[in-house]
Amino acid sequence: MTTAPTLHHRRTTCRGCGSTTLAPFLHLGEQALANALLRSPAEFATERRFPLEVVLCTQCGLVQLVDVIAPEVLFSNYLYVTGTSDTMKVHNAEYAETICKLLGLGPNDLVVEAASNDGSLLAKFKTHGVRVLGVEPATNIAAQANSAGITTANEFFSGASAKSLRAQYGAAAAVIANNVLAHVDEPVKFLAAAKAFLRPGGIVSVEAPYIEEFVEHNEYDTVYHEHLCYFSISALMVIAERAGLRIFRVDRKPVHGGSIRMYAKSAEEAREHAPAVVELARAERGKGYTSLARMQALAKASAKQRSDLVALLERLKREGKTLGAYGAPAKGNTLLQYCGIGTDLVPFTVDKSPLKIGLFTPGMHLPVYAADELAKRRPDYCLILAWNFADEIMRQQAAYRELGGRFIVPIPTPRIV
Ligand SMILES: [Zn+2]
């Protein structure tokens, strides 16, 4: 992947409320793009790195990145395919059932998903007999969805695309944005586009990683260039309001290290956010999720996690133990780069995704092998980079365990399990 300097810019205003009161608190260094795996060592020398710094808007409390990489660079060959994980399959089935029941959807109703990836969530909606439409910018993944029978438009979701797709397919009973709002540089415009797609009585449902786990469990590794916002309910309310939406429900979900799912309707149909949502926002402000002092404490904890993890790996190496890793997710690549963990300490990682096998991780250049290589190569310790799937990985790697392999979970503090 090649990137020109014009494909990176630094913003000076909050993408939630528009103010200029942005206070930096966590700098993760110059990092290669966490999802830009490399095809061969010949690409190592020309790999681009960009600053990765997290700021807090002291006006609305939105935690966000200021370094913006053009989406065409970040997402045109995106390798994260949602369908690969068992945990996500269960989650998607629940999501479809919840929305279909909530709205009483039937065969005449259209559910649209923005950034629909391989269509695995919409496939669950299809089993409920509703019409579905995906909107997915990654060409290879949109093609995969279409060939699996999920009608998918290959484009970025925007005000213009919402307008033309609505004209073509009709208005939507629900627009779903699963794990994408945090990835867009203009979340207010994105939600306004979702709202414009709705029929009367329609809803917008957005799922995004919740800032609670980022703060409480020290999940600094969820920071990468794609992930521009780290939402609190308080900050999300401001964004929803500016998009002409009101939040009537918020659910907590255990995926992606802890997520929230918000349900919103147009401000014409609900004049205020629901009282329960307002109460959740008040409670989280009490816990410091919009506070600069709390964010500075998180930055300190991240630095300690880094020195503890590196010390553990170096000690194991000195003791003659062999090491490997599991997973090549974006979060793992942030962690490896922030901690400076390269092949001298961890010679390889493994992954289930066929799209990643045979590639090299960005920044630190660990080769990615197939998952069954773990039991074959049998390192003494395996660092779980995809730690949010740690239980599932350890179950699947029972053979490795029986051969004496041990796992290291790095977050919130490094521990051997
Ligand atoms: Zn703001």
Short mmCIF file of C-alpha atoms and ligand atoms in Angstrom, two decimals:
data_model
loop_
_atom_site.label_atom_id
_atom_site.label_comp_id
_atom_site.label_asym_id
_atom_site.label_seq_id
_atom_site.Cartn_x
_atom_site.Cartn_y
_atom_site.Cartn_z
CA MET A 1 0.00 0.00 0.00
CA THR A 2 1.42 3.41 -0.94
CA THR A 3 0.34 6.66 0.64
CA ALA A 4 1.07 10.21 -0.41
CA PRO A 5 1.51 12.96 2.23
CA THR A 6 -1.76 14.64 1.16
CA LEU A 7 -3.61 11.53 2.36
CA HIS A 8 -2.94 12.52 5.98
CA HIS A 9 -4.19 15.64 7.73
CA ARG A 10 -4.47 16.87 11.27
CA ARG A 11 -7.80 18.29 12.34
CA THR A 12 -8.13 21.18 14.75
CA THR A 13 -11.82 20.96 15.64
CA CYS A 14 -13.84 18.42 17.61
CA ARG A 15 -15.74 16.04 15.34
CA GLY A 16 -18.57 15.96 17.87
CA CYS A 17 -19.33 19.56 18.82
CA GLY A 18 -17.06 21.52 16.46
CA SER A 19 -15.15 23.39 19.17
CA THR A 20 -11.35 23.85 19.17
CA THR A 21 -10.83 22.83 22.81
CA LEU A 22 -8.83 19.64 22.11
CA ALA A 23 -6.49 18.51 24.91
CA PRO A 24 -3.89 15.80 24.01
CA PHE A 25 -3.29 13.10 26.63
CA LEU A 26 -1.97 9.88 25.05
CA HIS A 27 0.69 9.63 22.34
CA LEU A 28 1.27 6.13 20.99
CA GLY A 29 4.14 7.17 18.73
CA GLU A 30 4.55 7.09 14.97
CA GLN A 31 2.66 4.00 13.83
CA ALA A 32 2.16 2.14 10.57
CA LEU A 33 -1.54 1.69 9.77
CA ALA A 34 -2.77 -1.13 11.99
CA ASN A 35 -4.72 -2.93 9.26
CA ALA A 36 -2.19 -2.45 6.45
CA LEU A 37 -0.53 -5.85 6.54
CA LEU A 38 2.43 -6.19 4.20
CA ARG A 39 2.79 -8.76 1.43
CA SER A 40 6.55 -9.16 1.46
CA PRO A 41 9.72 -7.93 3.21
CA ALA A 42 10.41 -5.84 0.10
CA GLU A 43 7.67 -3.48 1.36
CA PHE A 44 9.19 -2.94 4.83
CA ALA A 45 11.52 -0.07 3.85
CA THR A 46 8.81 2.08 2.22
CA GLU A 47 6.13 1.53 4.85
CA ARG A 48 4.56 4.82 5.95
CA ARG A 49 4.10 5.77 9.62
CA PHE A 50 1.85 8.46 11.02
CA PRO A 51 1.51 10.02 14.48
CA LEU A 52 -1.11 8.34 16.66
CA GLU A 53 -2.25 10.73 19.37
CA VAL A 54 -5.46 10.77 21.41
CA VAL A 55 -7.13 14.00 22.56
CA LEU A 56 -10.14 14.93 24.67
CA CYS A 57 -12.55 17.70 23.73
CA THR A 58 -12.96 19.57 26.99
CA GLN A 59 -16.19 21.09 25.67
CA CYS A 60 -18.28 17.96 24.88
CA GLY A 61 -16.04 15.24 26.35
CA LEU A 62 -15.46 13.32 23.10
CA VAL A 63 -12.21 11.32 23.10
CA GLN A 64 -10.82 11.25 19.56
CA LEU A 65 -7.83 11.23 17.23
CA VAL A 66 -6.65 14.31 15.40
CA ASP A 67 -4.59 12.53 12.71
CA VAL A 68 -6.86 11.61 9.83
CA ILE A 69 -5.87 9.21 7.06
CA ALA A 70 -7.93 9.33 3.85
CA PRO A 71 -10.58 6.56 4.00
CA GLU A 72 -9.67 5.38 0.50
CA VAL A 73 -6.28 4.39 1.93
CA LEU A 74 -7.60 2.88 5.11
CA PHE A 75 -10.54 0.86 3.87
CA SER A 76 -10.16 0.00 0.19
CA ASN A 77 -8.72 -3.43 0.96
CA TYR A 78 -9.84 -3.82 4.52
CA LEU A 79 -8.98 -7.26 5.86
CA TYR A 80 -11.30 -7.51 8.85
CA VAL A 81 -14.10 -9.86 7.85
CA THR A 82 -16.78 -10.08 10.51
CA GLY A 83 -17.98 -13.54 9.52
CA THR A 84 -14.82 -15.29 10.75
CA SER A 85 -15.53 -15.27 14.47
CA ASP A 86 -17.94 -17.58 16.32
CA THR A 87 -18.54 -14.89 18.94
CA MET A 88 -19.70 -12.47 16.25
CA LYS A 89 -22.08 -15.02 14.75
CA VAL A 90 -23.95 -15.30 18.05
CA HIS A 91 -23.89 -11.53 18.48
CA ASN A 92 -25.27 -10.94 14.96
CA ALA A 93 -28.15 -13.37 15.47
CA GLU A 94 -29.13 -11.55 18.68
CA TYR A 95 -28.84 -8.16 16.96
CA ALA A 96 -31.19 -9.15 14.13
CA GLU A 97 -33.72 -10.68 16.47
CA THR A 98 -33.74 -7.62 18.77
CA ILE A 99 -34.32 -5.13 15.94
CA CYS A 100 -36.91 -7.28 14.13
CA LYS A 101 -38.91 -7.76 17.33
CA LEU A 102 -38.57 -4.13 18.43
CA LEU A 103 -40.02 -2.87 15.15
CA GLY A 104 -42.18 -5.89 14.27
CA LEU A 105 -40.50 -6.19 10.86
CA GLY A 106 -41.86 -8.23 7.96
CA PRO A 107 -41.25 -8.95 4.26
CA ASN A 108 -42.07 -5.38 3.15
CA ASP A 109 -39.55 -3.80 5.48
CA LEU A 110 -36.05 -2.78 4.48
CA VAL A 111 -33.05 -2.95 6.79
CA VAL A 112 -29.97 -1.08 5.58
CA GLU A 113 -26.53 -1.57 6.99
CA ALA A 114 -23.85 1.06 6.48
CA ALA A 115 -20.37 -0.51 6.20
CA SER A 116 -21.94 -3.95 6.00
CA ASN A 117 -18.65 -5.79 5.56
CA ASP A 118 -19.18 -9.36 4.29
CA GLY A 119 -22.94 -9.16 4.96
CA SER A 120 -22.88 -11.58 7.87
CA LEU A 121 -25.11 -9.37 10.05
CA LEU A 122 -27.62 -8.73 7.25
CA ALA A 123 -27.72 -12.48 6.56
CA LYS A 124 -29.18 -12.90 10.06
CA PHE A 125 -31.83 -10.27 9.27
CA LYS A 126 -32.68 -12.17 6.09
CA THR A 127 -33.56 -15.24 8.15
CA HIS A 128 -36.34 -13.08 9.69
CA GLY A 129 -37.80 -12.51 6.23
CA VAL A 130 -37.01 -8.80 5.87
CA ARG A 131 -35.43 -7.11 2.85
CA VAL A 132 -31.80 -6.13 3.33
CA LEU A 133 -29.33 -3.78 1.67
CA GLY A 134 -25.66 -3.48 2.49
CA VAL A 135 -23.44 -0.51 1.74
CA GLU A 136 -19.77 -1.44 1.79
CA PRO A 137 -16.78 0.50 0.40
CA ALA A 138 -14.25 -2.37 0.27
CA THR A 139 -14.59 -3.78 -3.24
CA ASN A 140 -13.37 -7.30 -2.47
CA ILE A 141 -15.61 -7.64 0.57
CA ALA A 142 -18.71 -6.15 -1.13
CA ALA A 143 -18.24 -8.70 -3.92
CA GLN A 144 -18.04 -11.48 -1.37
CA ALA A 145 -21.32 -10.30 0.21
CA ASN A 146 -23.10 -10.09 -3.15
CA SER A 147 -22.03 -13.58 -4.12
CA ALA A 148 -23.35 -14.80 -0.76
CA GLY A 149 -26.77 -13.35 -1.70
CA ILE A 150 -26.66 -10.13 0.33
CA THR A 151 -27.44 -7.20 -2.00
CA THR A 152 -24.59 -4.78 -1.39
CA ALA A 153 -23.79 -1.41 -2.94
CA ASN A 154 -20.04 -0.93 -3.27
CA GLU A 155 -19.63 2.63 -1.97
CA PHE A 156 -19.02 4.77 1.10
CA PHE A 157 -22.18 5.53 3.04
CA SER A 158 -22.88 9.29 2.81
CA GLY A 159 -25.68 11.79 2.40
CA ALA A 160 -25.46 11.39 -1.39
CA SER A 161 -25.43 7.58 -1.30
CA ALA A 162 -28.32 7.49 1.19
CA LYS A 163 -30.36 9.68 -1.16
CA SER A 164 -29.72 7.65 -4.31
CA LEU A 165 -30.10 4.26 -2.60
CA ARG A 166 -33.33 5.35 -0.95
CA ALA A 167 -34.69 6.33 -4.36
CA GLN A 168 -33.70 2.92 -5.70
CA TYR A 169 -34.65 0.60 -2.81
CA GLY A 170 -37.18 2.61 -0.80
CA ALA A 171 -37.03 4.07 2.70
CA ALA A 172 -35.60 2.02 5.54
CA ALA A 173 -37.30 0.76 8.67
CA ALA A 174 -33.87 0.59 10.28
CA VAL A 175 -30.43 1.84 9.35
CA ILE A 176 -27.72 -0.04 11.17
CA ALA A 177 -24.18 1.15 11.59
CA ASN A 178 -22.27 -1.57 13.32
CA ASN A 179 -18.75 -0.71 14.36
CA VAL A 180 -18.34 2.09 11.83
CA LEU A 181 -19.37 5.41 13.43
CA ALA A 182 -16.06 5.55 15.29
CA HIS A 183 -14.32 5.21 11.93
CA VAL A 184 -15.80 8.20 10.13
CA ASP A 185 -14.27 11.66 10.26
CA GLU A 186 -17.67 13.40 10.23
CA PRO A 187 -19.97 11.35 12.49
CA VAL A 188 -22.63 14.10 12.55
CA LYS A 189 -22.96 14.00 8.75
CA PHE A 190 -22.94 10.19 8.80
CA LEU A 191 -25.85 10.02 11.26
CA ALA A 192 -27.72 12.73 9.36
CA ALA A 193 -27.40 10.54 6.23
CA ALA A 194 -28.73 7.54 8.16
CA LYS A 195 -31.66 9.63 9.36
CA ALA A 196 -32.40 10.76 5.80
CA PHE A 197 -32.78 7.10 4.76
CA LEU A 198 -35.55 6.42 7.32
CA ARG A 199 -39.25 6.02 6.72
CA PRO A 200 -41.60 7.48 9.37
CA GLY A 201 -41.19 5.47 12.57
CA GLY A 202 -37.80 4.19 11.44
CA ILE A 203 -34.77 3.95 13.68
CA VAL A 204 -31.02 4.30 13.49
CA SER A 205 -29.06 1.74 15.46
CA VAL A 206 -25.38 2.28 16.06
CA GLU A 207 -22.99 -0.05 17.78
CA ALA A 208 -19.54 1.15 18.75
CA PRO A 209 -16.84 0.27 21.26
CA TYR A 210 -17.71 1.95 24.54
CA ILE A 211 -15.18 4.14 26.28
CA GLU A 212 -15.75 2.46 29.64
CA GLU A 213 -13.51 -0.49 28.84
CA PHE A 214 -10.93 1.78 27.20
CA VAL A 215 -10.67 3.71 30.46
CA GLU A 216 -11.33 1.08 33.14
CA HIS A 217 -9.41 -1.80 31.51
CA ASN A 218 -6.63 0.22 29.99
CA GLU A 219 -7.51 -0.76 26.42
CA TYR A 220 -5.12 1.66 24.73
CA ASP A 221 -4.68 -0.97 22.02
CA THR A 222 -8.14 -0.12 20.68
CA VAL A 223 -6.49 3.08 19.43
CA TYR A 224 -5.52 2.97 15.75
CA HIS A 225 -5.88 5.37 12.85
CA GLU A 226 -9.19 3.90 11.65
CA HIS A 227 -10.73 4.32 15.09
CA LEU A 228 -11.24 8.08 15.26
CA CYS A 229 -13.70 8.34 18.18
CA TYR A 230 -13.94 6.62 21.60
CA PHE A 231 -17.56 7.16 22.51
CA SER A 232 -19.12 7.93 25.83
CA ILE A 233 -22.90 8.12 25.89
CA SER A 234 -22.54 11.82 26.79
CA ALA A 235 -20.48 12.56 23.67
CA LEU A 236 -22.73 10.39 21.49
CA MET A 237 -25.77 12.37 22.62
CA VAL A 238 -24.20 15.60 21.36
CA ILE A 239 -23.43 13.99 17.97
CA ALA A 240 -26.95 12.53 17.70
CA GLU A 241 -28.52 15.89 18.55
CA ARG A 242 -26.52 17.69 15.87
CA ALA A 243 -27.68 15.04 13.36
CA GLY A 244 -31.35 15.61 14.27
CA LEU A 245 -31.70 12.36 16.25
CA ARG A 246 -32.70 11.51 19.80
CA ILE A 247 -31.50 8.39 21.63
CA PHE A 248 -34.29 6.29 23.14
CA ARG A 249 -32.34 3.25 24.28
CA VAL A 250 -28.77 2.13 24.97
CA ASP A 251 -27.70 -1.52 25.40
CA ARG A 252 -24.35 -2.81 26.57
CA LYS A 253 -22.73 -5.57 24.48
CA PRO A 254 -19.67 -7.65 25.33
CA VAL A 255 -18.14 -7.59 21.82
CA HIS A 256 -14.95 -5.79 20.72
CA GLY A 257 -13.77 -5.42 24.29
CA GLY A 258 -17.10 -3.88 25.35
CA SER A 259 -19.53 -1.98 23.14
CA ILE A 260 -22.67 0.11 23.35
CA ARG A 261 -25.58 -0.13 20.99
CA MET A 262 -27.69 3.00 20.76
CA TYR A 263 -31.14 3.23 19.20
CA ALA A 264 -32.29 6.61 17.96
CA LYS A 265 -35.22 8.14 16.16
CA SER A 266 -35.68 11.48 14.49
CA ALA A 267 -36.02 14.60 16.62
CA GLU A 268 -39.39 15.16 14.91
CA GLU A 269 -40.64 11.91 16.48
CA ALA A 270 -38.87 12.14 19.84
CA ARG A 271 -38.15 15.59 21.17
CA GLU A 272 -35.79 14.52 23.96
CA HIS A 273 -33.36 11.70 24.68
CA ALA A 274 -35.01 9.09 26.90
CA PRO A 275 -34.63 9.83 30.65
CA ALA A 276 -32.78 6.52 31.18
CA VAL A 277 -30.20 7.59 28.57
CA VAL A 278 -29.76 11.00 30.21
CA GLU A 279 -29.23 9.20 33.52
CA LEU A 280 -26.54 6.90 32.00
CA ALA A 281 -24.71 9.97 30.71
CA ARG A 282 -24.83 11.62 34.11
CA ALA A 283 -23.46 8.48 35.76
CA GLU A 284 -20.56 8.15 33.32
CA ARG A 285 -19.55 11.78 33.80
CA GLY A 286 -19.29 10.93 37.49
CA LYS A 287 -16.84 8.16 36.58
CA GLY A 288 -14.60 10.58 34.69
CA TYR A 289 -15.23 9.38 31.14
CA THR A 290 -15.26 12.95 29.92
CA SER A 291 -12.52 14.18 32.27
CA LEU A 292 -8.97 15.14 31.29
CA ALA A 293 -7.51 14.06 34.65
CA ARG A 294 -9.00 10.58 34.20
CA MET A 295 -7.55 10.34 30.68
CA GLN A 296 -4.13 11.37 31.95
CA ALA A 297 -4.31 8.54 34.49
CA LEU A 298 -5.11 6.14 31.64
CA ALA A 299 -2.03 7.31 29.75
CA LYS A 300 0.10 6.57 32.82
CA ALA A 301 -1.41 3.08 33.17
CA SER A 302 -0.71 2.38 29.48
CA ALA A 303 2.96 3.23 29.90
CA LYS A 304 3.15 0.87 32.89
CA GLN A 305 1.44 -1.96 30.97
CA ARG A 306 4.02 -1.53 28.23
CA SER A 307 7.02 -1.75 30.55
CA ASP A 308 5.50 -4.74 32.41
CA LEU A 309 4.74 -6.67 29.21
CA VAL A 310 8.15 -6.06 27.66
CA ALA A 311 9.84 -7.04 30.95
CA LEU A 312 7.82 -10.30 31.05
CA LEU A 313 8.65 -11.25 27.45
CA GLU A 314 12.33 -10.39 27.91
CA ARG A 315 12.52 -12.45 31.08
CA LEU A 316 10.94 -15.48 29.36
CA LYS A 317 13.40 -15.11 26.50
CA ARG A 318 16.35 -14.93 28.92
CA GLU A 319 15.07 -18.12 30.55
CA GLY A 320 15.31 -19.83 27.16
CA LYS A 321 11.54 -19.98 26.55
CA THR A 322 10.18 -19.69 23.02
CA LEU A 323 7.40 -17.25 22.12
CA GLY A 324 4.69 -16.84 19.51
CA ALA A 325 1.50 -14.84 19.22
CA TYR A 326 -2.14 -15.40 18.28
CA GLY A 327 -4.00 -12.97 16.03
CA ALA A 328 -3.06 -10.08 13.77
CA PRO A 329 -5.91 -7.70 14.59
CA ALA A 330 -5.57 -3.93 14.43
CA LYS A 331 -5.42 -3.79 18.22
CA GLY A 332 -2.55 -6.26 18.25
CA ASN A 333 -0.62 -4.15 15.79
CA THR A 334 -1.08 -1.04 17.93
CA LEU A 335 0.11 -2.96 20.96
CA LEU A 336 3.15 -4.45 19.21
CA GLN A 337 4.14 -1.04 17.84
CA TYR A 338 3.57 0.93 21.06
CA CYS A 339 5.52 -1.68 23.05
CA GLY A 340 8.19 -2.09 20.36
CA ILE A 341 7.73 -5.88 20.25
CA GLY A 342 9.32 -7.26 17.08
CA THR A 343 10.46 -10.63 15.76
CA ASP A 344 13.49 -10.64 18.09
CA LEU A 345 11.05 -11.21 20.98
CA VAL A 346 8.02 -12.78 19.25
CA PRO A 347 9.10 -14.45 15.98
CA PHE A 348 5.63 -15.01 14.50
CA THR A 349 1.88 -14.79 14.97
CA VAL A 350 -0.97 -16.98 13.69
CA ASP A 351 -4.46 -16.04 12.50
CA LYS A 352 -7.64 -17.77 11.37
CA SER A 353 -8.37 -15.32 8.58
CA PRO A 354 -7.21 -16.66 5.19
CA LEU A 355 -6.82 -13.02 4.08
CA LYS A 356 -4.03 -12.46 6.60
CA ILE A 357 -2.11 -15.71 6.39
CA GLY A 358 1.21 -15.29 4.59
CA LEU A 359 1.37 -11.53 5.26
CA PHE A 360 3.45 -9.50 7.75
CA THR A 361 2.09 -7.30 10.55
CA PRO A 362 2.43 -3.55 9.98
CA GLY A 363 5.20 -1.75 11.80
CA MET A 364 6.79 -4.72 13.59
CA HIS A 365 6.66 -7.19 10.66
CA LEU A 366 5.76 -10.43 12.42
CA PRO A 367 4.99 -13.10 9.81
CA VAL A 368 1.39 -14.35 10.01
CA TYR A 369 0.91 -18.12 9.79
CA ALA A 370 -2.21 -20.27 9.75
CA ALA A 371 -3.79 -20.94 13.17
CA ASP A 372 -2.84 -24.64 13.19
CA GLU A 373 0.82 -23.65 13.00
CA LEU A 374 0.65 -22.77 16.70
CA ALA A 375 0.39 -26.41 17.78
CA LYS A 376 2.98 -27.42 15.15
CA ARG A 377 5.58 -24.82 16.13
CA ARG A 378 4.62 -25.13 19.76
CA PRO A 379 6.24 -22.06 21.40
CA ASP A 380 6.37 -22.24 25.22
CA TYR A 381 4.24 -19.09 25.46
CA CYS A 382 1.67 -17.55 23.13
CA LEU A 383 0.83 -13.85 23.43
CA ILE A 384 -2.87 -13.39 22.61
CA LEU A 385 -3.10 -10.21 20.56
CA ALA A 386 -6.80 -10.81 19.82
CA TRP A 387 -7.38 -10.96 23.58
CA ASN A 388 -11.07 -10.03 23.26
CA PHE A 389 -11.50 -13.55 21.83
CA ALA A 390 -9.14 -15.12 24.39
CA ASP A 391 -11.62 -17.71 25.69
CA GLU A 392 -12.58 -18.82 22.20
CA ILE A 393 -8.94 -18.99 21.09
CA MET A 394 -7.88 -21.04 24.11
CA ARG A 395 -10.74 -23.48 23.49
CA GLN A 396 -9.81 -23.84 19.84
CA GLN A 397 -6.14 -24.29 20.69
CA ALA A 398 -6.70 -27.15 23.15
CA ALA A 399 -4.11 -29.23 21.23
CA TYR A 400 -1.44 -26.58 21.80
CA ARG A 401 -2.34 -26.43 25.48
CA GLU A 402 -2.17 -30.20 25.88
CA LEU A 403 1.33 -30.08 24.44
CA GLY A 404 2.29 -27.74 27.31
CA GLY A 405 1.73 -24.35 25.65
CA ARG A 406 0.82 -21.40 27.88
CA PHE A 407 -1.03 -18.20 26.99
CA ILE A 408 -0.25 -14.59 27.88
CA VAL A 409 -3.15 -12.12 27.96
CA PRO A 410 -1.64 -8.61 27.67
CA ILE A 411 -4.55 -6.33 28.66
CA PRO A 412 -5.38 -4.74 31.11
CA THR A 413 -2.16 -5.94 32.76
CA PRO A 414 -0.01 -8.75 31.37
CA ARG A 415 -0.77 -12.16 32.88
CA ILE A 416 -0.01 -15.80 32.14
CA VAL A 417 -3.11 -18.01 32.02
ZN ZN B 1 -16.44 18.49 21.37
#
